[in-house]
mmCIF file with all atom_site columns, C-alpha atoms in Angstrom:
data_model
loop_
_atom_site.group_PDB
_atom_site.id
_atom_site.type_symbol
_atom_site.label_atom_id
_atom_site.label_alt_id
_atom_site.label_comp_id
_atom_site.label_asym_id
_atom_site.label_entity_id
_atom_site.label_seq_id
_atom_site.pdbx_PDB_ins_code
_atom_site.Cartn_x
_atom_site.Cartn_y
_atom_site.Cartn_z
_atom_site.occupancy
_atom_site.B_iso_or_equiv
_atom_site.pdbx_formal_charge
_atom_site.auth_seq_id
_atom_site.auth_comp_id
_atom_site.auth_asym_id
_atom_site.auth_atom_id
_atom_site.pdbx_PDB_model_num
ATOM 1   C CA . UNK A 1 1   ? -29.754 -53.902 33.085 1.00 87.00 ? 391 UNK A CA 1
ATOM 2   C CA . UNK A 1 2   ? -29.908 -53.055 29.485 1.00 93.00 ? 392 UNK A CA 1
ATOM 3   C CA . UNK A 1 3   ? -28.855 -55.206 26.558 1.00 96.00 ? 393 UNK A CA 1
ATOM 4   C CA . UNK A 1 4   ? -28.008 -53.760 23.088 1.00 97.00 ? 394 UNK A CA 1
ATOM 5   C CA . UNK A 1 5   ? -27.854 -55.647 19.888 1.00 97.00 ? 395 UNK A CA 1
ATOM 6   C CA . UNK A 1 6   ? -26.502 -54.124 16.662 1.00 97.00 ? 396 UNK A CA 1
ATOM 7   C CA . UNK A 1 7   ? -27.364 -55.271 13.077 1.00 97.00 ? 397 UNK A CA 1
ATOM 8   C CA . UNK A 1 8   ? -27.141 -54.116 9.606  1.00 97.00 ? 398 UNK A CA 1
ATOM 9   C CA . UNK A 1 9   ? -23.442 -54.326 9.103  1.00 97.00 ? 399 UNK A CA 1
ATOM 10  C CA . UNK A 1 10  ? -21.825 -55.706 5.985  1.00 97.00 ? 400 UNK A CA 1
ATOM 11  C CA . UNK A 1 11  ? -19.797 -54.900 2.957  1.00 97.00 ? 401 UNK A CA 1
ATOM 12  C CA . UNK A 1 12  ? -20.444 -51.864 0.688  1.00 98.00 ? 402 UNK A CA 1
ATOM 13  C CA . UNK A 1 13  ? -18.651 -50.179 -2.107 1.00 98.00 ? 403 UNK A CA 1
ATOM 14  C CA . UNK A 1 14  ? -17.300 -46.589 -1.787 1.00 98.00 ? 404 UNK A CA 1
ATOM 15  C CA . UNK A 1 15  ? -20.165 -44.118 -2.132 1.00 98.00 ? 405 UNK A CA 1
ATOM 16  C CA . UNK A 1 16  ? -22.679 -46.676 -1.043 1.00 98.00 ? 406 UNK A CA 1
ATOM 17  C CA . UNK A 1 17  ? -25.100 -46.583 1.960  1.00 98.00 ? 407 UNK A CA 1
ATOM 18  C CA . UNK A 1 18  ? -25.808 -48.732 4.941  1.00 98.00 ? 408 UNK A CA 1
ATOM 19  C CA . UNK A 1 19  ? -28.400 -48.460 7.856  1.00 98.00 ? 409 UNK A CA 1
ATOM 20  C CA . UNK A 1 20  ? -27.385 -49.866 11.091 1.00 98.00 ? 410 UNK A CA 1
ATOM 21  C CA . UNK A 1 21  ? -29.820 -50.837 13.864 1.00 98.00 ? 411 UNK A CA 1
ATOM 22  C CA . UNK A 1 22  ? -29.369 -51.117 17.588 1.00 98.00 ? 412 UNK A CA 1
ATOM 23  C CA . UNK A 1 23  ? -32.219 -52.942 19.488 1.00 97.00 ? 413 UNK A CA 1
ATOM 24  C CA . UNK A 1 24  ? -32.521 -52.390 23.246 1.00 96.00 ? 414 UNK A CA 1
ATOM 25  C CA . UNK A 1 25  ? -34.001 -54.710 25.724 1.00 95.00 ? 415 UNK A CA 1
ATOM 26  C CA . UNK A 1 26  ? -34.221 -55.085 29.528 1.00 93.00 ? 416 UNK A CA 1
ATOM 27  C CA . UNK A 1 27  ? -34.652 -51.956 31.702 1.00 87.00 ? 417 UNK A CA 1
ATOM 28  C CA . UNK A 1 28  ? -35.146 -49.529 28.762 1.00 85.00 ? 418 UNK A CA 1
ATOM 29  C CA . UNK A 1 29  ? -37.150 -46.950 30.711 1.00 85.00 ? 419 UNK A CA 1
ATOM 30  C CA . UNK A 1 30  ? -35.694 -43.478 30.279 1.00 83.00 ? 420 UNK A CA 1
ATOM 31  C CA . UNK A 1 31  ? -33.042 -44.669 27.880 1.00 87.00 ? 421 UNK A CA 1
ATOM 32  C CA . UNK A 1 32  ? -32.591 -41.137 26.738 1.00 86.00 ? 422 UNK A CA 1
ATOM 33  C CA . UNK A 1 33  ? -28.937 -40.999 25.573 1.00 93.00 ? 423 UNK A CA 1
ATOM 34  C CA . UNK A 1 34  ? -28.072 -43.028 22.463 1.00 95.00 ? 424 UNK A CA 1
ATOM 35  C CA . UNK A 1 35  ? -25.016 -43.097 20.333 1.00 96.00 ? 425 UNK A CA 1
ATOM 36  C CA . UNK A 1 36  ? -22.901 -44.872 17.762 1.00 98.00 ? 426 UNK A CA 1
ATOM 37  C CA . UNK A 1 37  ? -19.147 -45.420 17.809 1.00 98.00 ? 427 UNK A CA 1
ATOM 38  C CA . UNK A 1 38  ? -16.758 -47.079 15.584 1.00 98.00 ? 428 UNK A CA 1
ATOM 39  C CA . UNK A 1 39  ? -13.123 -48.425 15.918 1.00 98.00 ? 429 UNK A CA 1
ATOM 40  C CA . UNK A 1 40  ? -11.069 -48.841 12.781 1.00 96.00 ? 430 UNK A CA 1
ATOM 41  C CA . UNK A 1 41  ? -7.837  -51.083 12.882 1.00 93.00 ? 431 UNK A CA 1
ATOM 42  C CA . UNK A 1 42  ? -5.095  -49.509 14.868 1.00 94.00 ? 432 UNK A CA 1
ATOM 43  C CA . UNK A 1 43  ? -7.281  -46.569 15.861 1.00 96.00 ? 433 UNK A CA 1
ATOM 44  C CA . UNK A 1 44  ? -9.275  -45.462 19.091 1.00 96.00 ? 434 UNK A CA 1
ATOM 45  C CA . UNK A 1 45  ? -12.903 -45.877 19.375 1.00 96.00 ? 435 UNK A CA 1
ATOM 46  C CA . UNK A 1 46  ? -14.576 -42.698 18.340 1.00 97.00 ? 436 UNK A CA 1
ATOM 47  C CA . UNK A 1 47  ? -18.133 -41.310 18.676 1.00 97.00 ? 437 UNK A CA 1
ATOM 48  C CA . UNK A 1 48  ? -19.777 -40.771 15.265 1.00 97.00 ? 438 UNK A CA 1
ATOM 49  C CA . UNK A 1 49  ? -23.321 -39.921 16.247 1.00 97.00 ? 439 UNK A CA 1
ATOM 50  C CA . UNK A 1 50  ? -25.489 -39.242 19.344 1.00 97.00 ? 440 UNK A CA 1
ATOM 51  C CA . UNK A 1 51  ? -28.895 -38.262 20.150 1.00 94.00 ? 441 UNK A CA 1
ATOM 52  C CA . UNK A 1 52  ? -30.572 -37.055 23.370 1.00 93.00 ? 442 UNK A CA 1
ATOM 53  C CA . UNK A 1 53  ? -34.292 -37.290 24.279 1.00 83.00 ? 443 UNK A CA 1
ATOM 54  C CA . UNK A 1 54  ? -36.694 -37.521 21.290 1.00 75.00 ? 444 UNK A CA 1
ATOM 55  C CA . UNK A 1 55  ? -34.124 -36.114 18.792 1.00 70.00 ? 445 UNK A CA 1
ATOM 56  C CA . UNK A 1 56  ? -34.047 -32.392 19.712 1.00 75.00 ? 446 UNK A CA 1
ATOM 57  C CA . UNK A 1 57  ? -30.369 -32.623 20.203 1.00 92.00 ? 447 UNK A CA 1
ATOM 58  C CA . UNK A 1 58  ? -27.932 -34.501 18.008 1.00 95.00 ? 448 UNK A CA 1
ATOM 59  C CA . UNK A 1 59  ? -24.132 -34.467 17.669 1.00 96.00 ? 449 UNK A CA 1
ATOM 60  C CA . UNK A 1 60  ? -21.991 -35.469 14.686 1.00 97.00 ? 450 UNK A CA 1
ATOM 61  C CA . UNK A 1 61  ? -18.139 -34.950 14.415 1.00 97.00 ? 451 UNK A CA 1
ATOM 62  C CA . UNK A 1 62  ? -17.011 -33.199 11.213 1.00 96.00 ? 452 UNK A CA 1
ATOM 63  C CA . UNK A 1 63  ? -15.749 -36.402 9.724  1.00 95.00 ? 453 UNK A CA 1
ATOM 64  C CA . UNK A 1 64  ? -19.413 -37.700 9.113  1.00 97.00 ? 454 UNK A CA 1
ATOM 65  C CA . UNK A 1 65  ? -21.472 -34.471 9.319  1.00 97.00 ? 455 UNK A CA 1
ATOM 66  C CA . UNK A 1 66  ? -23.929 -34.409 6.402  1.00 97.00 ? 456 UNK A CA 1
ATOM 67  C CA . UNK A 1 67  ? -23.404 -38.049 5.579  1.00 98.00 ? 457 UNK A CA 1
ATOM 68  C CA . UNK A 1 68  ? -24.450 -39.998 8.624  1.00 98.00 ? 458 UNK A CA 1
ATOM 69  C CA . UNK A 1 69  ? -27.836 -39.523 10.478 1.00 97.00 ? 459 UNK A CA 1
ATOM 70  C CA . UNK A 1 70  ? -29.075 -40.974 13.703 1.00 96.00 ? 460 UNK A CA 1
ATOM 71  C CA . UNK A 1 71  ? -32.743 -41.574 14.523 1.00 94.00 ? 461 UNK A CA 1
ATOM 72  C CA . UNK A 1 72  ? -34.738 -43.472 17.086 1.00 93.00 ? 462 UNK A CA 1
ATOM 73  C CA . UNK A 1 73  ? -37.981 -45.378 17.265 1.00 92.00 ? 463 UNK A CA 1
ATOM 74  C CA . UNK A 1 74  ? -39.202 -45.316 20.661 1.00 89.00 ? 464 UNK A CA 1
ATOM 75  C CA . UNK A 1 75  ? -41.884 -47.801 20.144 1.00 91.00 ? 465 UNK A CA 1
ATOM 76  C CA . UNK A 1 76  ? -39.420 -50.333 19.096 1.00 93.00 ? 466 UNK A CA 1
ATOM 77  C CA . UNK A 1 77  ? -36.673 -49.418 21.536 1.00 93.00 ? 467 UNK A CA 1
ATOM 78  C CA . UNK A 1 78  ? -34.467 -49.258 18.506 1.00 95.00 ? 468 UNK A CA 1
ATOM 79  C CA . UNK A 1 79  ? -32.215 -46.539 17.061 1.00 95.00 ? 469 UNK A CA 1
ATOM 80  C CA . UNK A 1 80  ? -30.431 -46.323 13.627 1.00 97.00 ? 470 UNK A CA 1
ATOM 81  C CA . UNK A 1 81  ? -27.520 -44.971 11.999 1.00 98.00 ? 471 UNK A CA 1
ATOM 82  C CA . UNK A 1 82  ? -28.069 -44.133 8.370  1.00 98.00 ? 472 UNK A CA 1
ATOM 83  C CA . UNK A 1 83  ? -24.645 -43.944 6.641  1.00 98.00 ? 473 UNK A CA 1
ATOM 84  C CA . UNK A 1 84  ? -24.405 -42.382 3.213  1.00 98.00 ? 474 UNK A CA 1
ATOM 85  C CA . UNK A 1 85  ? -21.627 -41.864 0.723  1.00 98.00 ? 475 UNK A CA 1
ATOM 86  C CA . UNK A 1 86  ? -19.347 -44.150 2.652  1.00 98.00 ? 476 UNK A CA 1
ATOM 87  C CA . UNK A 1 87  ? -15.540 -44.007 2.083  1.00 96.00 ? 477 UNK A CA 1
ATOM 88  C CA . UNK A 1 88  ? -12.895 -46.603 2.747  1.00 96.00 ? 478 UNK A CA 1
ATOM 89  C CA . UNK A 1 89  ? -12.061 -44.865 5.913  1.00 95.00 ? 479 UNK A CA 1
ATOM 90  C CA . UNK A 1 90  ? -15.541 -45.967 7.153  1.00 96.00 ? 480 UNK A CA 1
ATOM 91  C CA . UNK A 1 91  ? -14.323 -49.557 7.391  1.00 98.00 ? 481 UNK A CA 1
ATOM 92  C CA . UNK A 1 92  ? -14.551 -50.427 11.155 1.00 98.00 ? 482 UNK A CA 1
ATOM 93  C CA . UNK A 1 93  ? -16.405 -52.202 13.879 1.00 98.00 ? 483 UNK A CA 1
ATOM 94  C CA . UNK A 1 94  ? -19.530 -50.086 14.881 1.00 98.00 ? 484 UNK A CA 1
ATOM 95  C CA . UNK A 1 95  ? -20.891 -50.178 18.295 1.00 98.00 ? 485 UNK A CA 1
ATOM 96  C CA . UNK A 1 96  ? -24.112 -48.726 19.714 1.00 98.00 ? 486 UNK A CA 1
ATOM 97  C CA . UNK A 1 97  ? -24.257 -47.221 23.153 1.00 97.00 ? 487 UNK A CA 1
ATOM 98  C CA . UNK A 1 98  ? -26.722 -46.038 25.501 1.00 96.00 ? 488 UNK A CA 1
ATOM 99  C CA . UNK A 1 99  ? -27.217 -44.349 28.944 1.00 93.00 ? 489 UNK A CA 1
ATOM 100 C CA . UNK A 1 100 ? -30.197 -44.028 31.283 1.00 89.00 ? 490 UNK A CA 1
ATOM 101 C CA . UNK A 1 101 ? -31.391 -40.880 32.956 1.00 84.00 ? 491 UNK A CA 1
ATOM 102 C CA . UNK A 1 102 ? -28.887 -38.670 31.323 1.00 85.00 ? 492 UNK A CA 1
ATOM 103 C CA . UNK A 1 103 ? -29.576 -34.882 31.460 1.00 86.00 ? 493 UNK A CA 1
ATOM 104 C CA . UNK A 1 104 ? -27.776 -33.819 28.497 1.00 88.00 ? 494 UNK A CA 1
ATOM 105 C CA . UNK A 1 105 ? -26.326 -34.952 25.114 1.00 91.00 ? 495 UNK A CA 1
ATOM 106 C CA . UNK A 1 106 ? -23.809 -37.714 25.368 1.00 92.00 ? 496 UNK A CA 1
ATOM 107 C CA . UNK A 1 107 ? -20.659 -37.350 23.196 1.00 93.00 ? 497 UNK A CA 1
ATOM 108 C CA . UNK A 1 108 ? -17.887 -39.293 24.853 1.00 94.00 ? 498 UNK A CA 1
ATOM 109 C CA . UNK A 1 109 ? -17.230 -42.984 25.646 1.00 94.00 ? 499 UNK A CA 1
ATOM 110 C CA . UNK A 1 110 ? -17.474 -42.143 29.314 1.00 93.00 ? 500 UNK A CA 1
ATOM 111 C CA . UNK A 1 111 ? -20.926 -40.870 28.976 1.00 94.00 ? 501 UNK A CA 1
ATOM 112 C CA . UNK A 1 112 ? -22.350 -44.089 28.088 1.00 95.00 ? 502 UNK A CA 1
ATOM 113 C CA . UNK A 1 113 ? -22.837 -47.052 30.454 1.00 94.00 ? 503 UNK A CA 1
ATOM 114 C CA . UNK A 1 114 ? -24.235 -49.685 28.031 1.00 96.00 ? 504 UNK A CA 1
ATOM 115 C CA . UNK A 1 115 ? -22.696 -51.092 24.870 1.00 97.00 ? 505 UNK A CA 1
ATOM 116 C CA . UNK A 1 116 ? -23.448 -53.570 22.091 1.00 98.00 ? 506 UNK A CA 1
ATOM 117 C CA . UNK A 1 117 ? -20.991 -56.027 20.941 1.00 98.00 ? 507 UNK A CA 1
ATOM 118 C CA . UNK A 1 118 ? -20.288 -54.351 17.610 1.00 97.00 ? 508 UNK A CA 1
ATOM 119 C CA . UNK A 1 119 ? -21.132 -55.008 13.854 1.00 98.00 ? 509 UNK A CA 1
ATOM 120 C CA . UNK A 1 120 ? -18.537 -54.927 11.168 1.00 98.00 ? 510 UNK A CA 1
ATOM 121 C CA . UNK A 1 121 ? -18.731 -52.499 8.234  1.00 98.00 ? 511 UNK A CA 1
ATOM 122 C CA . UNK A 1 122 ? -16.272 -52.855 5.294  1.00 98.00 ? 512 UNK A CA 1
ATOM 123 C CA . UNK A 1 123 ? -16.040 -50.312 2.522  1.00 98.00 ? 513 UNK A CA 1
ATOM 124 C CA . UNK A 1 124 ? -14.249 -51.574 -0.458 1.00 97.00 ? 514 UNK A CA 1
ATOM 125 C CA . UNK A 1 125 ? -14.326 -51.693 -4.156 1.00 94.00 ? 515 UNK A CA 1
#
């Protein structure tokens, strides 16, 4: 079993930056597909970043490409989401997700078997 805990959420002004962290514990061996999702009020949960393996493959939707960056620290069993130039549309609950033994990049909710409980990000002036 794998437990995920997000941190780093908070309030930021438009144009600002935040870095979210996701710490994994438990059976983390071969936790090779990692991701971040968000759900804004009244909207569906959407993927915003994912990484496979040691970073050779990443995925970002067009809405965040060039502004968000996912990275991982294997020694700490932690991965990060650096968010720059945030807009009010970025206000949402952010969730990290992971999957064991995946053989390719994960980009959909169904690709992930483990989820954190979420951390709130509010972008407002």
